[in-house]
Each structure stands twice: as C-alpha cells, then as structure tokens.
XYZ file of C-alpha atoms in Angstrom:
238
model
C 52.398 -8.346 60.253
C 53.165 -5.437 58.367
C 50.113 -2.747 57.411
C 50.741 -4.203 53.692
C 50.071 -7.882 54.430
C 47.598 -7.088 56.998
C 45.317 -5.160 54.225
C 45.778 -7.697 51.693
C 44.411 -10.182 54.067
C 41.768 -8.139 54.767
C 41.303 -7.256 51.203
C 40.750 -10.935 50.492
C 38.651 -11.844 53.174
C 36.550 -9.576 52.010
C 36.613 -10.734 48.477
C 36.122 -14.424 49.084
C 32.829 -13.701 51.541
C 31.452 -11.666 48.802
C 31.862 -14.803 46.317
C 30.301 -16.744 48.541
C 27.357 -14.770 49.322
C 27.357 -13.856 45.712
C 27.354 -17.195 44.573
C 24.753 -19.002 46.490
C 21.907 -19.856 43.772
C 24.461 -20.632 41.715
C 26.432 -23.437 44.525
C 23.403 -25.088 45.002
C 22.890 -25.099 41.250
C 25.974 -26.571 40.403
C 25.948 -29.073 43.535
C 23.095 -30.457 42.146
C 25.318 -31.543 38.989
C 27.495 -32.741 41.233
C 24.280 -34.861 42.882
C 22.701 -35.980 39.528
C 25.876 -37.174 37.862
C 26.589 -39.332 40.990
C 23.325 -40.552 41.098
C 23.626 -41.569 37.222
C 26.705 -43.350 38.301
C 28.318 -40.914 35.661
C 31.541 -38.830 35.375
C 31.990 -34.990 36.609
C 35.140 -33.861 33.949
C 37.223 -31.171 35.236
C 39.163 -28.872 32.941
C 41.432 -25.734 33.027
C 44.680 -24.187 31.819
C 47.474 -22.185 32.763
C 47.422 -21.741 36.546
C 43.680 -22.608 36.275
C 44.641 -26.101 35.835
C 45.176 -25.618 39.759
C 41.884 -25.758 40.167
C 41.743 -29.138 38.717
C 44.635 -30.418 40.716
C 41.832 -29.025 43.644
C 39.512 -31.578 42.519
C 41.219 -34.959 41.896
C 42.427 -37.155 44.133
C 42.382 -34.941 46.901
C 41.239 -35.553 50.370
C 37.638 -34.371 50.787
C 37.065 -34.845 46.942
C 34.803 -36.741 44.443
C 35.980 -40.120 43.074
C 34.168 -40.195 40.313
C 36.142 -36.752 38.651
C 38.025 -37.177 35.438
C 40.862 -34.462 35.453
C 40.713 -32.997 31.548
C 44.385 -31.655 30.505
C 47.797 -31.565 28.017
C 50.693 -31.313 28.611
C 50.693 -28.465 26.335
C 48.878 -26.329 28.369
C 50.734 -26.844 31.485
C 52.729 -24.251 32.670
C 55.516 -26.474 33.774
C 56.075 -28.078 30.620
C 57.135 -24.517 28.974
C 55.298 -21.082 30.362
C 55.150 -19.036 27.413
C 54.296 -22.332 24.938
C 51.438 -22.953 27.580
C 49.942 -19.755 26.482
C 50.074 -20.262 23.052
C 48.427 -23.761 23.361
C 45.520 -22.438 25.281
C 44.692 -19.977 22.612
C 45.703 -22.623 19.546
C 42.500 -23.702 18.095
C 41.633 -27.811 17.887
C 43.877 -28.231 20.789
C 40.335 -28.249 23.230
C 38.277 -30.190 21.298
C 40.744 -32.523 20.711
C 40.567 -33.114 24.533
C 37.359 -33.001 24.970
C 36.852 -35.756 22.014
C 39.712 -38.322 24.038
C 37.994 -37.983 26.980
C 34.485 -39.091 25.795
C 32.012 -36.892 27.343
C 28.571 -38.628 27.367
C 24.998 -37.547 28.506
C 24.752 -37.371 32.024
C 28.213 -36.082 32.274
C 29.348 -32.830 34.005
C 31.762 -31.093 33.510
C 33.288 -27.654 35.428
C 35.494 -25.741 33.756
C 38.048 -23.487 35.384
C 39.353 -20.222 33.706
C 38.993 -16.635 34.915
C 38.898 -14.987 31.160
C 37.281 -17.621 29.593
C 38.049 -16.560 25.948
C 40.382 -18.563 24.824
C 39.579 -21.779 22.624
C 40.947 -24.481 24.734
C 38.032 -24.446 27.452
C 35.235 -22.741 25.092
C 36.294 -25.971 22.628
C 36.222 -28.330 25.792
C 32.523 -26.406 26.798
C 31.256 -26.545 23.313
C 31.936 -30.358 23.102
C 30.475 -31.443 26.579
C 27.308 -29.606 25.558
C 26.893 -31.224 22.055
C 27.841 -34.542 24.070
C 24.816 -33.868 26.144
C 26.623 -32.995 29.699
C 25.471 -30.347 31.570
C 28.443 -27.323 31.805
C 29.576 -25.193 35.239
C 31.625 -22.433 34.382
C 34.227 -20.955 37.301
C 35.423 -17.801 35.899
C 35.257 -14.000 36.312
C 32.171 -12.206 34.221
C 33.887 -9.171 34.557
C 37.376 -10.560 33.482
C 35.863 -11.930 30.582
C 33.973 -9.136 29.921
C 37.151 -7.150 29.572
C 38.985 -9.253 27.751
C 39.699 -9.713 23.852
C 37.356 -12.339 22.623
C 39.563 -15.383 20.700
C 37.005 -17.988 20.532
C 34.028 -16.125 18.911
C 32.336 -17.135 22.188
C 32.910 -16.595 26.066
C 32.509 -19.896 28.783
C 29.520 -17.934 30.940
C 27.476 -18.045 27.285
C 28.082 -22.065 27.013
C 27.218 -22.726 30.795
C 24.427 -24.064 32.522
C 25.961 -22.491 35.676
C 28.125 -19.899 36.305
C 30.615 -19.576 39.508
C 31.342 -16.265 38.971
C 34.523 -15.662 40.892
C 35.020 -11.848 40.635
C 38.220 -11.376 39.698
C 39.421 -8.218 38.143
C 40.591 -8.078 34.394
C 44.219 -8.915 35.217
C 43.457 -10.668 38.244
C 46.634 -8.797 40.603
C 44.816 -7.490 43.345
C 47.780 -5.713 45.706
C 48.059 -2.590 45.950
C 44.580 -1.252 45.539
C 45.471 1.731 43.735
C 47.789 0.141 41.533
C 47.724 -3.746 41.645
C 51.078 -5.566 40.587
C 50.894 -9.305 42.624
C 48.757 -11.400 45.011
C 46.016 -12.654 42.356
C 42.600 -13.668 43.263
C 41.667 -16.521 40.897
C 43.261 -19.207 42.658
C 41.708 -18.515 46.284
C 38.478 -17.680 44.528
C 38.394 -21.010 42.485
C 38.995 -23.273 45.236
C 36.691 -21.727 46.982
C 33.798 -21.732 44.544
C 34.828 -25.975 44.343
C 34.449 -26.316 48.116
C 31.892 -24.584 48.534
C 30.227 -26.880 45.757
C 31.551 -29.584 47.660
C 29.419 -28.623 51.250
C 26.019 -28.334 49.603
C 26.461 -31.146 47.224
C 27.424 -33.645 50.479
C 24.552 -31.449 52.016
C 21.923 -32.424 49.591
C 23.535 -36.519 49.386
C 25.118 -37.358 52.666
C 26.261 -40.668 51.263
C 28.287 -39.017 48.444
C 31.948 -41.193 48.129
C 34.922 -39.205 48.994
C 38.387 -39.826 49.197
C 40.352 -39.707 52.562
C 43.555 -38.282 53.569
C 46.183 -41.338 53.290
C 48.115 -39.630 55.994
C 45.859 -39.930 58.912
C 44.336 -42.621 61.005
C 41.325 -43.879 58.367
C 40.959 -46.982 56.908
C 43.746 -48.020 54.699
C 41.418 -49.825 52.563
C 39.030 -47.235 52.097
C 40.828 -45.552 48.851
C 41.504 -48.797 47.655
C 37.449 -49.921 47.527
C 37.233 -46.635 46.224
C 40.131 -46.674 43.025
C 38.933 -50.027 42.455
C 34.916 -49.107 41.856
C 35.867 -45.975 39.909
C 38.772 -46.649 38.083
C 37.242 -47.920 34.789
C 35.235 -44.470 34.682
C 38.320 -42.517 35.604
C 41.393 -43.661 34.075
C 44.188 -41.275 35.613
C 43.146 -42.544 39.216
C-alpha cells in the first residue's frame, strides 16, 4: 500500500467515525421514523439524484434493508441515462414535485432524502411535498456543503427536515490530497453509512422489523417471496 492510499484510508476512517459520533441524536431520531412508519404499516420514500441516487439503490431491495421503502426517481436525473442532462434535470424546476405528486406521499409517510448540497429543486420540491403531505422528512446531506453552495431553490433540504444526517462533506466533496483535493469523494461512504447506521438502532429499538435476505445464501427461499407479496401493493417497483 502506497503512503497515498494508506492516508486516504486513514483520512476516511477518520471521517466516517466522526459522522457517526457526530450523528448520534440525530440516528436515533431518524430510526424512530423508520420505527413509527412501520408501526403505521406505512411507506418510508427514498429519494436522491445524481450519484446520490446511490444512496437509494442502498436502500431498496437490498439485503439487510426495509421492505416497506419506495425508491423515488426519473430517469432524468440518472446519471446513466445522459451525465450532463442529469444535471440539468436536478436543477429544472417541477421536475421534483412532479415526483413527489406520482408517488403519493400520505401522513404517516417518511421519507429520507439523499443529496450532499441540497439546493437544487428536485429534492427541496420532493421535501416540500412530503411535508405538505404530512410525512415526516430526514435529510442526508452536508450542512457545510450546502452552506457553501449557490442557493437554486430559494430554500436548502436541512431547513425542510425534521432530521438532519449531516454527513460532513466538504463543498466539492473530493477529499484526496489534503492540501489540494482532486478525487476520492466522501458522500457516497458517508451516505451509506448514515443509512446503516439508521438501520442498527431502528432494528435496535423494533427487533421484529421485516428485512430482506440475501438470495444468494442458505435462507429461506420463500422468505422474500412472503415478503414482495405483503408489501408489494405499498411499493410498486418491488
């Protein structure tokens, strides 16, 4: 390992125990939205764009996760589906509520929100809605990111939240090298963190929370199945 990776490793281990340790009120916070809407027998929406949208892909479907989450997204704002458009579309106004509005947020809805700047319409429209809907909002994004950054929306996510993850990103979010950083962002590893971390103390707080299992190991073959079958109506892209 070369002094280079070896300090960006470090560099990031740092980073993601301060998050955590940073973030504590605010996990148990937002794991107990994660608690009530299961309770309700309601629906926690997940939304993000750009490479946040990885952080939904984090909490869908995915071995260890919540059955009952409703992935929010466009293929507009999908970097795969055209980079540069995917930009635009995440800062073209009516594109979030528009979203927000087909997936029919209700009362007793969550929803968590992914995006380090959190400036841009799409997820301030897709916050805005789910709190006129009634649903309670977790933000995962960097205050100091958004801080920093030019503000397109007339608000920022952290003002529309009931909870904030805040991730700690810099403005920029390149974190290698320290003195002038070009690569190796920190959104990504901070965002899944800040979900699983959620995860823990939700399953903490309600042991008998449903979660998915990994279809490539030994469990039950028909324990996804019970599981698509009792949440599919709620969530229609299982």
């Amino acid at each position: 390992m070369t002094d280079a990776v070896a300090g960006y490793a470090a560099l990031a281990d740092r980073h993601l125990r301060r998050v955590a340790a940073e973030n504590a009120d605010a996990v148990r916070a937002a794991a107990g939205v994660v608690v009530d809407v299961a309770r309700a027998g309601r629906v926690l929406h997940t939304a993000g764009a750009g490479h946040s949208l990885a952080g939904v892909l984090e909490t869908f479907f995915r071995a260890g996760g919540l059955p009952f989450v409703n992935p929010l997204w466009h293929p507009d704002v999908l970097p795969l589906n055209g980079a540069a458009a995917s930009t635009d579309a995440e800062r073209r106004p009516g594109l979030g509520a528009r979203v927000a509005a087909d997936a029919g947020i209700r009362a007793g809805d969550g929803l968590v929100v992914f995006s380090s700047s959190g400036i841009n319409p799409y997820p301030v429209e897709i916050a805005e809605a789910a709190r006129a809907a009634g649903a309670r909002v977790v933000a995962v994004t960097s205050v100091a990111a958004s801080a920093a950054a030019p503000l397109r929306a007339g608000r920022r996510l952290a003002d529309l939240a009931d909870v904030v993850l805040d991730t700690g990103t810099p403005p920029g979010d390149a974190a290698w090298p320290p003195d002038d950083p070009r690569t190796a962002p920190l959104s990504s590893l901070a965002n899944a963190l800040c979900w699983n971390l959620v995860l823990v103390a939700a399953l903490d707080a309600e042991p008998d929370l449903p979660t998915w299992r990994s279809a490539n190991t030994g469990a039950p073959a028909d324990h996804n199945a019970r599981l698509q079958e009792r949440f599919r109506a709620l969530v229609p892209s299982i």
